[in-house]
């Protein structure tokens, strides 16, 4: 885990180069532990999920490891694997994935668990699980339709097809398409821009966006109001208003 800028942007790095970042049981444990640490760190305003591998963000579950597991071992391993994806999904601060190369299966699900996805021209994304006899199990069947709609998600899941960068951007599978090799820099620059804002406001806004999604309008507005109340009387709100009136950059207390 690395820090950038003034220390308010954390970089969560996928680094299992010998397996193109395939998610093994041990890697899942490490990812969960890193997410637990990030979630507890109130100084982190934005997290960027990146990869050290030149040709892959993450190729999904470690199928070599899975092939060696008995049914009983697979049952025991499931909570460990699931916790890794949930850990990224439930990070309380905004998250940005920087994707290049292959982001397939669980790899794409890690990106989908983030709030925003920046991809370069080499990116290839997809949820091919049905082609090996399973289904997306890291949140893909729920997160993908929230991005692209039910029918589009069904087509992508049922066909198991891989989608190249340009089409992925057109379909809304990724949010920003950048030049080859620029995904990490662009994601960090975006994170720096986000991190300039109130940490209390950012976390509350994320909570409202996540919890309100899928609710009817009346219920969603109640979620928004509850989130508003958590920031309305905060030090960040007082500092933000004072800085605006004094025409200066805010110095957020983060509380």
Coordinates of C-alpha atoms in Angstrom, one line a residue:
X1 CA 0.0 0.0 0.0
X2 CA 1.4 3.4 -1.0
X3 CA 0.5 7.0 -0.3
X4 CA 0.5 9.9 -2.8
X5 CA 0.2 13.7 -2.9
X6 CA -0.2 15.1 0.6
X7 CA -0.8 11.7 2.0
X8 CA -4.6 11.6 1.4
X9 CA -4.5 9.2 -1.6
X10 CA -3.7 5.6 -0.9
X11 CA -2.6 3.2 -3.6
X12 CA -3.7 -0.4 -3.1
X13 CA -1.5 -2.5 -5.4
X14 CA -2.2 -5.9 -6.9
X15 CA 1.2 -7.5 -6.9
X16 CA 1.3 -11.2 -7.7
X17 CA 3.3 -11.0 -11.0
X18 CA 4.0 -14.7 -11.4
X19 CA 0.3 -15.4 -11.8
X20 CA -0.9 -12.2 -13.5
X21 CA -2.5 -11.2 -10.2
X22 CA -4.8 -14.2 -10.1
X23 CA -6.6 -14.2 -6.8
X24 CA -5.3 -17.1 -4.6
X25 CA -6.5 -17.8 -1.1
X26 CA -3.4 -16.0 0.3
X27 CA -3.9 -13.0 -2.0
X28 CA -7.5 -12.8 -0.9
X29 CA -6.4 -12.7 2.7
X30 CA -3.9 -10.0 2.0
X31 CA -6.4 -7.9 0.1
X32 CA -8.9 -8.2 2.9
X33 CA -6.3 -7.2 5.5
X34 CA -5.3 -4.2 3.4
X35 CA -8.9 -3.1 3.0
X36 CA -9.5 -3.4 6.7
X37 CA -6.5 -1.2 7.4
X38 CA -7.6 1.4 4.8
X39 CA -11.2 1.5 6.2
X40 CA -9.8 2.3 9.6
X41 CA -7.5 5.1 8.4
X42 CA -9.4 8.4 8.6
X43 CA -6.6 10.2 6.8
X44 CA -7.3 8.4 3.5
X45 CA -9.7 10.4 1.3
X46 CA -9.4 8.3 -1.9
X47 CA -8.0 4.8 -2.7
X48 CA -6.7 3.9 -6.1
X49 CA -6.5 0.2 -7.0
X50 CA -3.6 -0.6 -9.4
X51 CA -1.5 -3.4 -10.7
X52 CA 2.2 -4.0 -11.0
X53 CA 1.8 -6.5 -13.9
X54 CA 2.6 -5.1 -17.4
X55 CA -0.1 -7.1 -19.1
X56 CA -2.8 -7.6 -16.6
X57 CA -4.8 -5.8 -13.9
X58 CA -6.0 -9.1 -12.6
X59 CA -7.1 -12.3 -14.5
X60 CA -9.5 -13.4 -11.8
X61 CA -9.6 -16.4 -9.5
X62 CA -6.6 -18.7 -9.3
X63 CA -8.0 -21.6 -11.3
X64 CA -4.9 -23.7 -10.8
X65 CA -5.4 -23.5 -7.1
X66 CA -9.2 -24.0 -7.4
X67 CA -8.6 -27.2 -9.5
X68 CA -6.7 -28.8 -6.6
X69 CA -9.4 -28.1 -4.0
X70 CA -11.9 -30.7 -2.9
X71 CA -15.6 -29.7 -2.7
X72 CA -15.2 -29.4 1.1
X73 CA -12.1 -27.2 0.7
X74 CA -13.9 -25.0 -1.8
X75 CA -16.7 -24.5 0.6
X76 CA -14.3 -23.4 3.3
X77 CA -12.4 -21.2 1.0
X78 CA -15.5 -19.3 -0.2
X79 CA -15.8 -16.8 2.7
X80 CA -12.1 -15.9 2.3
X81 CA -12.5 -15.2 -1.3
X82 CA -15.8 -13.3 -0.8
X83 CA -14.3 -11.1 1.9
X84 CA -11.6 -9.8 -0.5
X85 CA -14.2 -8.5 -3.0
X86 CA -16.5 -7.2 -0.2
X87 CA -13.5 -5.4 1.4
X88 CA -12.9 -3.3 -1.8
X89 CA -16.7 -2.8 -2.3
X90 CA -17.2 -1.5 1.3
X91 CA -14.3 0.9 1.5
X92 CA -15.9 4.0 3.0
X93 CA -13.9 6.5 0.8
X94 CA -14.2 7.0 -3.0
X95 CA -12.2 4.4 -4.9
X96 CA -10.8 4.4 -8.4
X97 CA -9.5 1.4 -10.4
X98 CA -6.6 1.8 -12.8
X99 CA -7.0 -0.9 -15.4
X100 CA -4.7 -2.1 -18.2
X101 CA -4.4 -5.4 -19.9
X102 CA -6.6 -8.2 -18.8
X103 CA -9.3 -7.6 -16.2
X104 CA -11.3 -10.8 -16.3
X105 CA -13.7 -12.6 -14.0
X106 CA -12.8 -11.7 -10.4
X107 CA -10.3 -9.2 -11.8
X108 CA -13.1 -7.2 -13.4
X109 CA -15.2 -7.6 -10.3
X110 CA -12.5 -5.9 -8.3
X111 CA -12.7 -3.0 -10.7
X112 CA -16.5 -3.0 -10.6
X113 CA -16.3 -2.8 -6.8
X114 CA -14.7 0.6 -7.2
X115 CA -16.6 3.8 -7.7
X116 CA -14.8 4.8 -10.9
X117 CA -12.8 2.8 -13.5
X118 CA -10.0 4.4 -15.6
X119 CA -8.7 2.1 -18.4
X120 CA -6.0 2.4 -21.0
X121 CA -6.2 1.3 -24.6
X122 CA -4.8 -2.2 -23.8
X123 CA -7.7 -3.1 -21.4
X124 CA -9.7 -6.2 -22.0
X125 CA -12.6 -6.7 -19.6
X126 CA -15.2 -9.4 -19.1
X127 CA -17.0 -11.9 -16.9
X128 CA -16.3 -15.3 -18.5
X129 CA -17.2 -17.5 -15.6
X130 CA -20.0 -19.4 -17.3
X131 CA -17.4 -20.7 -19.8
X132 CA -15.7 -22.7 -17.0
X133 CA -18.9 -23.8 -15.3
X134 CA -19.4 -21.2 -12.6
X135 CA -20.9 -17.7 -12.4
X136 CA -19.4 -14.4 -11.4
X137 CA -19.1 -14.7 -7.6
X138 CA -17.3 -11.6 -6.6
X139 CA -20.3 -9.3 -7.1
X140 CA -20.4 -9.3 -10.9
X141 CA -24.0 -10.3 -11.3
X142 CA -25.1 -7.4 -9.1
X143 CA -22.6 -4.7 -9.9
X144 CA -22.5 -5.0 -13.7
X145 CA -26.3 -4.4 -14.2
X146 CA -26.0 -1.4 -11.9
X147 CA -23.5 0.0 -14.4
X148 CA -25.0 -1.0 -17.8
X149 CA -28.5 -2.2 -17.2
X150 CA -30.0 -5.7 -16.8
X151 CA -30.1 -6.7 -20.5
X152 CA -26.6 -5.6 -21.4
X153 CA -25.2 -7.3 -18.3
X154 CA -27.1 -10.5 -19.2
X155 CA -25.6 -10.5 -22.7
X156 CA -22.1 -10.0 -21.3
X157 CA -22.4 -12.7 -18.6
X158 CA -24.2 -15.3 -20.8
X159 CA -21.8 -15.0 -23.7
X160 CA -18.7 -14.8 -21.5
X161 CA -17.2 -12.6 -24.1
X162 CA -14.2 -10.3 -23.6
X163 CA -14.6 -6.7 -24.4
X164 CA -11.7 -4.5 -25.7
X165 CA -11.1 -1.0 -24.3
X166 CA -12.9 1.1 -26.9
X167 CA -16.1 -0.9 -26.8
X168 CA -15.9 -1.1 -23.0
X169 CA -15.8 2.6 -22.8
X170 CA -18.8 2.9 -25.2
X171 CA -20.8 0.4 -23.1
X172 CA -20.0 2.2 -19.9
X173 CA -18.0 -0.8 -18.5
X174 CA -15.2 1.7 -17.8
X175 CA -15.6 5.5 -17.1
X176 CA -12.5 7.0 -18.6
X177 CA -10.4 5.7 -21.5
X178 CA -6.8 7.0 -21.7
X179 CA -3.7 6.3 -23.8
X180 CA -1.8 3.1 -23.4
X181 CA 0.2 3.2 -20.2
X182 CA -1.5 6.2 -18.7
X183 CA -4.2 4.5 -16.6
X184 CA -2.3 4.7 -13.3
X185 CA -1.3 8.4 -13.7
X186 CA -4.8 9.4 -14.8
X187 CA -6.4 7.5 -11.9
X188 CA -4.0 9.1 -9.4
X189 CA -4.6 12.6 -10.9
X190 CA -8.4 12.0 -10.6
X191 CA -7.9 10.8 -7.0
X192 CA -5.9 13.9 -6.2
X193 CA -8.7 16.1 -7.5
X194 CA -11.3 14.2 -5.5
X195 CA -9.1 14.2 -2.3
X196 CA -9.0 18.1 -2.4
X197 CA -12.6 18.0 -1.2
X198 CA -14.0 17.4 2.3
X199 CA -13.2 13.9 3.6
X200 CA -16.4 13.9 5.7
X201 CA -18.4 15.0 2.7
X202 CA -16.8 12.4 0.4
X203 CA -17.6 9.5 2.7
X204 CA -21.2 10.8 3.3
X205 CA -21.7 11.3 -0.4
X206 CA -20.5 7.8 -1.2
X207 CA -22.8 6.4 1.5
X208 CA -25.8 8.2 0.0
X209 CA -25.0 7.1 -3.5
X210 CA -24.5 3.4 -2.5
X211 CA -27.4 3.0 -0.1
X212 CA -29.8 5.0 -2.2
X213 CA -29.3 3.1 -5.4
X214 CA -32.3 1.0 -6.4
X215 CA -34.6 2.5 -3.8
X216 CA -37.7 4.4 -4.8
X217 CA -37.3 8.2 -4.9
X218 CA -38.9 8.8 -1.5
X219 CA -36.8 6.3 0.3
X220 CA -33.7 7.5 -1.6
X221 CA -34.2 11.0 -0.4
X222 CA -34.5 9.8 3.2
X223 CA -31.1 8.1 2.7
X224 CA -29.7 11.4 1.3
X225 CA -31.2 13.3 4.3
X226 CA -29.6 11.0 6.8
X227 CA -26.2 11.4 5.1
X228 CA -26.7 15.2 5.0
X229 CA -27.3 15.2 8.7
X230 CA -23.9 13.6 9.3
X231 CA -22.1 16.4 7.6
X232 CA -24.3 19.4 8.3
X233 CA -22.9 20.0 11.8
X234 CA -19.3 18.8 11.1
X235 CA -16.1 20.7 11.4
X236 CA -15.6 20.2 7.6
X237 CA -18.9 22.0 6.9
X238 CA -17.9 24.9 9.1
X239 CA -14.4 25.1 7.5
X240 CA -15.8 24.8 4.0
X241 CA -18.3 27.6 4.4
X242 CA -15.7 29.8 6.1
X243 CA -13.0 29.1 3.4
X244 CA -15.5 29.9 0.7
X245 CA -16.4 33.3 2.3
X246 CA -12.8 34.1 3.0
X247 CA -11.8 33.1 -0.6
X248 CA -9.1 30.6 0.6
X249 CA -8.4 26.9 0.2
X250 CA -10.1 24.9 3.0
X251 CA -8.0 23.1 5.6
X252 CA -10.3 20.2 6.3
X253 CA -10.3 18.9 9.9
X254 CA -11.8 15.7 8.6
X255 CA -14.5 15.5 11.4

